[in-house]
mmCIF file of C-alpha atoms in Angstrom:
data_model
loop_
_atom_site.group_PDB
_atom_site.id
_atom_site.type_symbol
_atom_site.label_atom_id
_atom_site.label_comp_id
_atom_site.label_asym_id
_atom_site.label_seq_id
_atom_site.Cartn_x
_atom_site.Cartn_y
_atom_site.Cartn_z
ATOM 1 C CA ASP I 211 16.739 0.675 -12.833
ATOM 2 C CA ILE I 212 14.424 2.668 -15.067
ATOM 3 C CA GLN I 213 12.624 5.383 -13.146
ATOM 4 C CA MET I 214 9.230 6.693 -14.203
ATOM 5 C CA THR I 215 7.826 10.101 -13.407
ATOM 6 C CA GLN I 216 4.363 11.497 -14.071
ATOM 7 C CA SER I 217 3.026 15.003 -14.250
ATOM 8 C CA PRO I 218 0.998 16.439 -12.840
ATOM 9 C CA SER I 219 0.657 14.395 -9.667
ATOM 10 C CA SER I 220 -2.944 15.520 -9.483
ATOM 11 C CA LEU I 221 -5.342 17.651 -11.448
ATOM 12 C CA SER I 222 -8.858 18.968 -11.163
ATOM 13 C CA ALA I 223 -11.028 18.973 -14.249
ATOM 14 C CA SER I 224 -14.633 19.259 -15.327
ATOM 15 C CA VAL I 225 -16.774 16.865 -17.301
ATOM 16 C CA GLY I 226 -16.113 17.474 -20.976
ATOM 17 C CA ASP I 227 -12.581 18.773 -20.476
ATOM 18 C CA ARG I 228 -9.642 17.491 -22.488
ATOM 19 C CA VAL I 229 -7.105 16.033 -20.071
ATOM 20 C CA THR I 230 -3.465 15.215 -20.773
ATOM 21 C CA ILE I 231 -1.162 13.294 -18.438
ATOM 22 C CA THR I 232 2.560 13.047 -19.084
ATOM 23 C CA CYS I 233 4.881 10.159 -18.238
ATOM 24 C CA ARG I 234 8.662 10.342 -18.561
ATOM 25 C CA ALA I 235 11.211 7.521 -18.390
ATOM 26 C CA SER I 236 14.752 7.948 -17.082
ATOM 27 C CA GLN I 237 16.077 6.326 -20.275
ATOM 28 C CA SER I 238 14.680 5.406 -23.644
ATOM 29 C CA ILE I 239 12.081 2.640 -23.441
ATOM 30 C CA SER I 240 11.042 2.653 -27.099
ATOM 31 C CA SER I 241 7.269 2.085 -27.054
ATOM 32 C CA TYR I 242 7.224 -0.276 -24.068
ATOM 33 C CA LEU I 243 4.772 1.812 -22.107
ATOM 34 C CA ASN I 244 1.365 0.888 -20.697
ATOM 35 C CA TRP I 245 -1.325 2.977 -19.013
ATOM 36 C CA TYR I 246 -3.730 1.883 -16.266
ATOM 37 C CA GLN I 247 -6.720 3.446 -14.551
ATOM 38 C CA GLN I 248 -7.436 2.694 -10.907
ATOM 39 C CA LYS I 249 -10.475 3.639 -8.876
ATOM 40 C CA PRO I 250 -10.479 3.582 -5.054
ATOM 41 C CA GLY I 251 -10.621 0.071 -3.637
ATOM 42 C CA LYS I 252 -10.416 -1.516 -7.061
ATOM 43 C CA ALA I 253 -7.745 -3.265 -9.092
ATOM 44 C CA PRO I 254 -6.048 -1.359 -11.902
ATOM 45 C CA LYS I 255 -7.551 -1.554 -15.385
ATOM 46 C CA LEU I 256 -5.425 -1.670 -18.533
ATOM 47 C CA LEU I 257 -6.233 1.212 -20.882
ATOM 48 C CA ILE I 258 -3.351 1.474 -23.335
ATOM 49 C CA TYR I 259 -0.503 -0.898 -24.166
ATOM 50 C CA ALA I 260 2.580 -0.434 -26.305
ATOM 51 C CA ALA I 261 2.251 3.342 -25.901
ATOM 52 C CA SER I 262 -0.683 3.811 -28.250
ATOM 53 C CA SER I 263 -2.738 0.629 -28.622
ATOM 54 C CA LEU I 264 -6.187 0.868 -27.098
ATOM 55 C CA GLN I 265 -7.145 -2.135 -25.003
ATOM 56 C CA SER I 266 -10.322 -3.879 -26.078
ATOM 57 C CA GLY I 267 -13.440 -2.398 -24.506
ATOM 58 C CA VAL I 268 -11.803 0.880 -23.518
ATOM 59 C CA PRO I 269 -13.637 3.966 -24.838
ATOM 60 C CA SER I 270 -12.047 5.734 -27.785
ATOM 61 C CA ARG I 271 -11.827 9.006 -25.825
ATOM 62 C CA PHE I 272 -8.670 7.512 -24.313
ATOM 63 C CA SER I 273 -5.529 7.695 -26.400
ATOM 64 C CA GLY I 274 -1.813 7.288 -25.867
ATOM 65 C CA SER I 275 1.184 8.620 -27.693
ATOM 66 C CA GLY I 276 4.940 8.937 -27.458
ATOM 67 C CA SER I 277 8.104 6.918 -27.727
ATOM 68 C CA GLY I 278 11.589 7.010 -26.303
ATOM 69 C CA THR I 279 11.331 8.818 -22.977
ATOM 70 C CA ASP I 280 8.209 10.979 -23.230
ATOM 71 C CA PHE I 281 4.639 9.721 -23.322
ATOM 72 C CA THR I 282 1.157 11.138 -22.934
ATOM 73 C CA LEU I 283 -2.260 9.810 -22.050
ATOM 74 C CA THR I 284 -5.105 11.955 -23.350
ATOM 75 C CA ILE I 285 -8.754 11.832 -22.422
ATOM 76 C CA SER I 286 -10.504 13.801 -25.148
ATOM 77 C CA SER I 287 -13.702 14.561 -23.230
ATOM 78 C CA LEU I 288 -13.652 13.691 -19.543
ATOM 79 C CA GLN I 289 -16.626 11.689 -18.332
ATOM 80 C CA PRO I 290 -17.862 11.216 -14.738
ATOM 81 C CA GLU I 291 -16.564 7.644 -14.659
ATOM 82 C CA ASP I 292 -13.043 8.798 -15.597
ATOM 83 C CA PHE I 293 -12.294 10.335 -12.222
ATOM 84 C CA ALA I 294 -9.583 8.024 -10.979
ATOM 85 C CA THR I 295 -5.834 7.636 -10.615
ATOM 86 C CA TYR I 296 -3.797 6.876 -13.729
ATOM 87 C CA TYR I 297 -0.492 5.010 -13.776
ATOM 88 C CA CYS I 298 2.059 4.543 -16.514
ATOM 89 C CA GLN I 299 4.236 1.430 -16.544
ATOM 90 C CA GLN I 300 7.433 0.727 -18.456
ATOM 91 C CA SER I 301 7.950 -2.816 -19.689
ATOM 92 C CA TYR I 302 11.237 -2.233 -21.540
ATOM 93 C CA SER I 303 13.144 -3.915 -18.727
ATOM 94 C CA THR I 304 10.703 -6.811 -18.560
ATOM 95 C CA PRO I 305 10.093 -8.571 -16.304
ATOM 96 C CA HIS I 306 11.442 -5.847 -14.027
ATOM 97 C CA ASN I 307 8.730 -3.442 -15.039
ATOM 98 C CA THR I 308 8.138 -0.266 -13.048
ATOM 99 C CA PHE I 309 5.152 1.967 -12.564
ATOM 100 C CA GLY I 310 4.973 5.721 -12.375
ATOM 101 C CA PRO I 311 3.790 7.358 -9.145
ATOM 102 C CA GLY I 312 0.324 8.040 -10.493
ATOM 103 C CA THR I 313 -1.821 11.027 -11.460
ATOM 104 C CA LYS I 314 -5.049 11.585 -9.598
ATOM 105 C CA VAL I 315 -7.837 13.143 -11.649
ATOM 106 C CA ASP I 316 -10.642 14.631 -9.591
ATOM 107 C CA ILE I 317 -13.632 16.837 -10.057
ATOM 108 C CA LYS I 318 -13.155 20.588 -10.236
ATOM 109 C CA GLN R 146 -15.599 -15.383 -17.462
ATOM 110 C CA VAL R 147 -11.896 -14.767 -17.012
ATOM 111 C CA GLN R 148 -11.243 -14.339 -13.321
ATOM 112 C CA LEU R 149 -8.493 -14.241 -10.732
ATOM 113 C CA VAL R 150 -9.314 -14.571 -7.040
ATOM 114 C CA GLU R 151 -6.665 -14.005 -4.393
ATOM 115 C CA SER R 152 -6.777 -15.318 -0.844
ATOM 116 C CA GLY R 153 -4.526 -15.824 2.145
ATOM 117 C CA GLY R 154 -3.946 -12.278 3.301
ATOM 118 C CA GLY R 155 -4.123 -11.206 6.917
ATOM 119 C CA VAL R 156 -2.275 -9.685 9.831
ATOM 120 C CA VAL R 157 1.121 -11.184 10.624
ATOM 121 C CA GLN R 158 3.981 -10.241 12.926
ATOM 122 C CA PRO R 159 7.319 -9.070 11.547
ATOM 123 C CA GLY R 160 9.597 -11.987 10.732
ATOM 124 C CA ARG R 161 6.742 -14.435 10.223
ATOM 125 C CA SER R 162 5.491 -16.061 7.036
ATOM 126 C CA LEU R 163 2.346 -16.025 4.936
ATOM 127 C CA ARG R 164 1.281 -17.770 1.730
ATOM 128 C CA LEU R 165 -1.007 -16.115 -0.773
ATOM 129 C CA SER R 166 -3.021 -17.989 -3.386
ATOM 130 C CA CYS R 167 -4.563 -16.861 -6.653
ATOM 131 C CA ALA R 168 -7.217 -19.087 -8.233
ATOM 132 C CA ALA R 169 -7.602 -18.658 -11.981
ATOM 133 C CA SER R 170 -10.605 -19.500 -14.129
ATOM 134 C CA GLY R 171 -11.963 -18.824 -17.594
ATOM 135 C CA PHE R 172 -8.663 -19.097 -19.468
ATOM 136 C CA THR R 173 -5.899 -21.614 -20.093
ATOM 137 C CA PHE R 174 -3.869 -20.864 -16.981
ATOM 138 C CA SER R 175 -1.026 -23.194 -17.959
ATOM 139 C CA SER R 176 -0.314 -21.136 -21.088
ATOM 140 C CA TYR R 177 0.484 -17.865 -19.301
ATOM 141 C CA GLY R 178 3.292 -16.506 -17.232
ATOM 142 C CA MET R 179 1.739 -14.953 -14.132
ATOM 143 C CA HIS R 180 2.671 -11.986 -11.952
ATOM 144 C CA TRP R 181 2.228 -10.580 -8.480
ATOM 145 C CA VAL R 182 1.936 -6.800 -8.032
ATOM 146 C CA ARG R 183 1.470 -5.011 -4.724
ATOM 147 C CA GLN R 184 0.269 -1.629 -3.520
ATOM 148 C CA ALA R 185 1.069 -0.223 -0.102
ATOM 149 C CA PRO R 186 -1.729 1.794 1.535
ATOM 150 C CA GLY R 187 -2.106 5.127 -0.231
ATOM 151 C CA LYS R 188 0.877 4.394 -2.476
ATOM 152 C CA GLY R 189 1.536 3.358 -6.062
ATOM 153 C CA LEU R 190 1.939 0.003 -7.729
ATOM 154 C CA GLU R 191 5.035 -2.174 -7.355
ATOM 155 C CA TRP R 192 5.756 -5.271 -9.401
ATOM 156 C CA VAL R 193 6.779 -8.165 -7.133
ATOM 157 C CA ALA R 194 7.416 -11.371 -9.056
ATOM 158 C CA VAL R 195 6.710 -13.383 -12.200
ATOM 159 C CA ILE R 196 6.685 -17.085 -12.997
ATOM 160 C CA SER R 197 6.774 -18.604 -16.463
ATOM 161 C CA TYR R 198 3.909 -20.672 -17.796
ATOM 162 C CA ASP R 199 5.554 -23.946 -16.759
ATOM 163 C CA GLY R 200 7.184 -22.737 -13.568
ATOM 164 C CA SER R 201 10.700 -23.118 -14.889
ATOM 165 C CA ASN R 202 11.641 -19.436 -14.693
ATOM 166 C CA LYS R 203 11.041 -17.030 -11.830
ATOM 167 C CA TYR R 204 12.049 -13.415 -11.333
ATOM 168 C CA TYR R 205 11.701 -11.122 -8.349
ATOM 169 C CA ALA R 206 11.880 -7.469 -7.449
ATOM 170 C CA ASP R 207 15.029 -6.650 -5.478
ATOM 171 C CA SER R 208 12.855 -5.664 -2.507
ATOM 172 C CA VAL R 209 11.597 -9.239 -2.044
ATOM 173 C CA LYS R 210 14.389 -11.371 -3.517
ATOM 174 C CA GLY R 211 15.499 -14.078 -1.123
ATOM 175 C CA ARG R 212 12.382 -13.708 1.048
ATOM 176 C CA PHE R 213 9.470 -14.372 -1.331
ATOM 177 C CA THR R 214 8.924 -17.405 -3.561
ATOM 178 C CA ILE R 215 6.486 -17.550 -6.445
ATOM 179 C CA SER R 216 5.123 -20.909 -7.560
ATOM 180 C CA ARG R 217 2.201 -22.417 -9.418
ATOM 181 C CA ASP R 218 0.179 -25.602 -9.682
ATOM 182 C CA ASN R 219 -1.193 -25.858 -13.197
ATOM 183 C CA SER R 220 -3.288 -28.889 -12.261
ATOM 184 C CA LYS R 221 -5.151 -26.658 -9.808
ATOM 185 C CA ASN R 222 -5.040 -23.453 -11.888
ATOM 186 C CA THR R 223 -3.502 -21.719 -8.908
ATOM 187 C CA LEU R 224 -0.660 -19.263 -8.403
ATOM 188 C CA TYR R 225 1.106 -18.852 -5.068
ATOM 189 C CA LEU R 226 3.325 -16.368 -3.280
ATOM 190 C CA GLN R 227 5.198 -17.652 -0.235
ATOM 191 C CA MET R 228 6.302 -14.683 1.830
ATOM 192 C CA ASN R 229 8.935 -15.257 4.527
ATOM 193 C CA SER R 230 10.748 -12.887 6.888
ATOM 194 C CA LEU R 231 7.996 -10.343 6.484
ATOM 195 C CA ARG R 232 8.696 -6.699 7.218
ATOM 196 C CA ALA R 233 6.487 -3.736 7.953
ATOM 197 C CA GLU R 234 7.249 -2.387 4.472
ATOM 198 C CA ASP R 235 5.645 -5.491 2.951
ATOM 199 C CA THR R 236 2.267 -4.232 4.148
ATOM 200 C CA ALA R 237 0.184 -3.887 0.999
ATOM 201 C CA VAL R 238 -2.655 -5.155 -1.117
ATOM 202 C CA TYR R 239 -1.297 -7.999 -3.219
ATOM 203 C CA TYR R 240 -2.716 -8.559 -6.682
ATOM 204 C CA CYS R 241 -2.140 -11.402 -9.082
ATOM 205 C CA ALA R 242 -2.201 -10.380 -12.722
ATOM 206 C CA LYS R 243 -2.413 -12.036 -16.117
ATOM 207 C CA PRO R 244 -0.632 -10.613 -19.150
ATOM 208 C CA LEU R 245 -2.560 -9.607 -22.240
ATOM 209 C CA LEU R 246 -2.533 -11.860 -25.270
ATOM 210 C CA TYR R 247 -3.626 -9.949 -28.351
ATOM 211 C CA CYS R 248 -4.665 -12.032 -31.363
ATOM 212 C CA SER R 249 -5.531 -10.778 -34.822
ATOM 213 C CA GLY R 250 -5.521 -12.365 -38.238
ATOM 214 C CA GLY R 251 -4.414 -15.708 -36.914
ATOM 215 C CA SER R 252 -1.348 -14.451 -35.095
ATOM 216 C CA CYS R 253 -0.992 -13.557 -31.441
ATOM 217 C CA TYR R 254 1.193 -11.098 -29.570
ATOM 218 C CA SER R 255 1.749 -10.554 -25.887
ATOM 219 C CA PRO R 256 2.923 -7.025 -25.101
ATOM 220 C CA PRO R 257 5.451 -7.339 -22.272
ATOM 221 C CA ASP R 258 3.933 -6.941 -18.817
ATOM 222 C CA ALA R 259 0.620 -5.471 -20.014
ATOM 223 C CA PHE R 260 -1.747 -6.888 -17.407
ATOM 224 C CA ASP R 261 -5.287 -7.182 -18.701
ATOM 225 C CA ILE R 262 -6.754 -9.264 -15.883
ATOM 226 C CA TRP R 263 -6.237 -8.538 -12.188
ATOM 227 C CA GLY R 264 -7.629 -10.152 -9.080
ATOM 228 C CA GLN R 265 -9.510 -8.166 -6.476
ATOM 229 C CA GLY R 266 -6.452 -8.121 -4.224
ATOM 230 C CA THR R 267 -5.715 -9.503 -0.767
ATOM 231 C CA MET R 268 -4.470 -7.300 2.075
ATOM 232 C CA VAL R 269 -1.332 -8.228 3.976
ATOM 233 C CA THR R 270 -0.570 -6.287 7.146
ATOM 234 C CA VAL R 271 2.759 -6.816 8.880
ATOM 235 C CA SER R 272 2.569 -5.452 12.393
ATOM 236 C CA SER R 273 3.456 -6.418 15.930
#
């Protein structure tokens, strides 16, 4: 099974900050990596697919990069509505996809 | 609009069964493979099962294989998850999810397991 890790597990940031979240796969997954945002009590929301493609309707301050085993999600200027938990997901071993443990972004 | 609505959750004793439903609307349900994903309280996301667009292929996470059965009724635009021999560790919010279909310039592409539409979730609690 492909294991996913994320760092940090949580972070505190201020509005306007640049935030970077890292996701690492236990083996190469090419660019089969998606990112989701989840707010408390809500379903996840797709932000980025195929490592770097921005989902329709998602603000351009979100970006994704990486390939192989190392990936990053960057929020260029954190907004109040961005405080949430972020999950990466590998789909290389589709349909047996796996999610990372999540990174909680909260207000400093 | 495109929507998924789950139902059927509740409190059930260990070893008992429960069937979840997911009603789809706003898209051509019969054209999409569909997934179930769950989230235990305070925990991360876990993929559970997938069924192909016509129901001919089904795959399960090891944690539920042999106990859960995914099915669909395309005439009713509804996805199901039959859960048998439930365990305490099956306690979770269960989401149904639709994969993204990206179309541009007359051609379409579905990135594997990129879920663009999720239901609101239904809570399943397994407890005596």
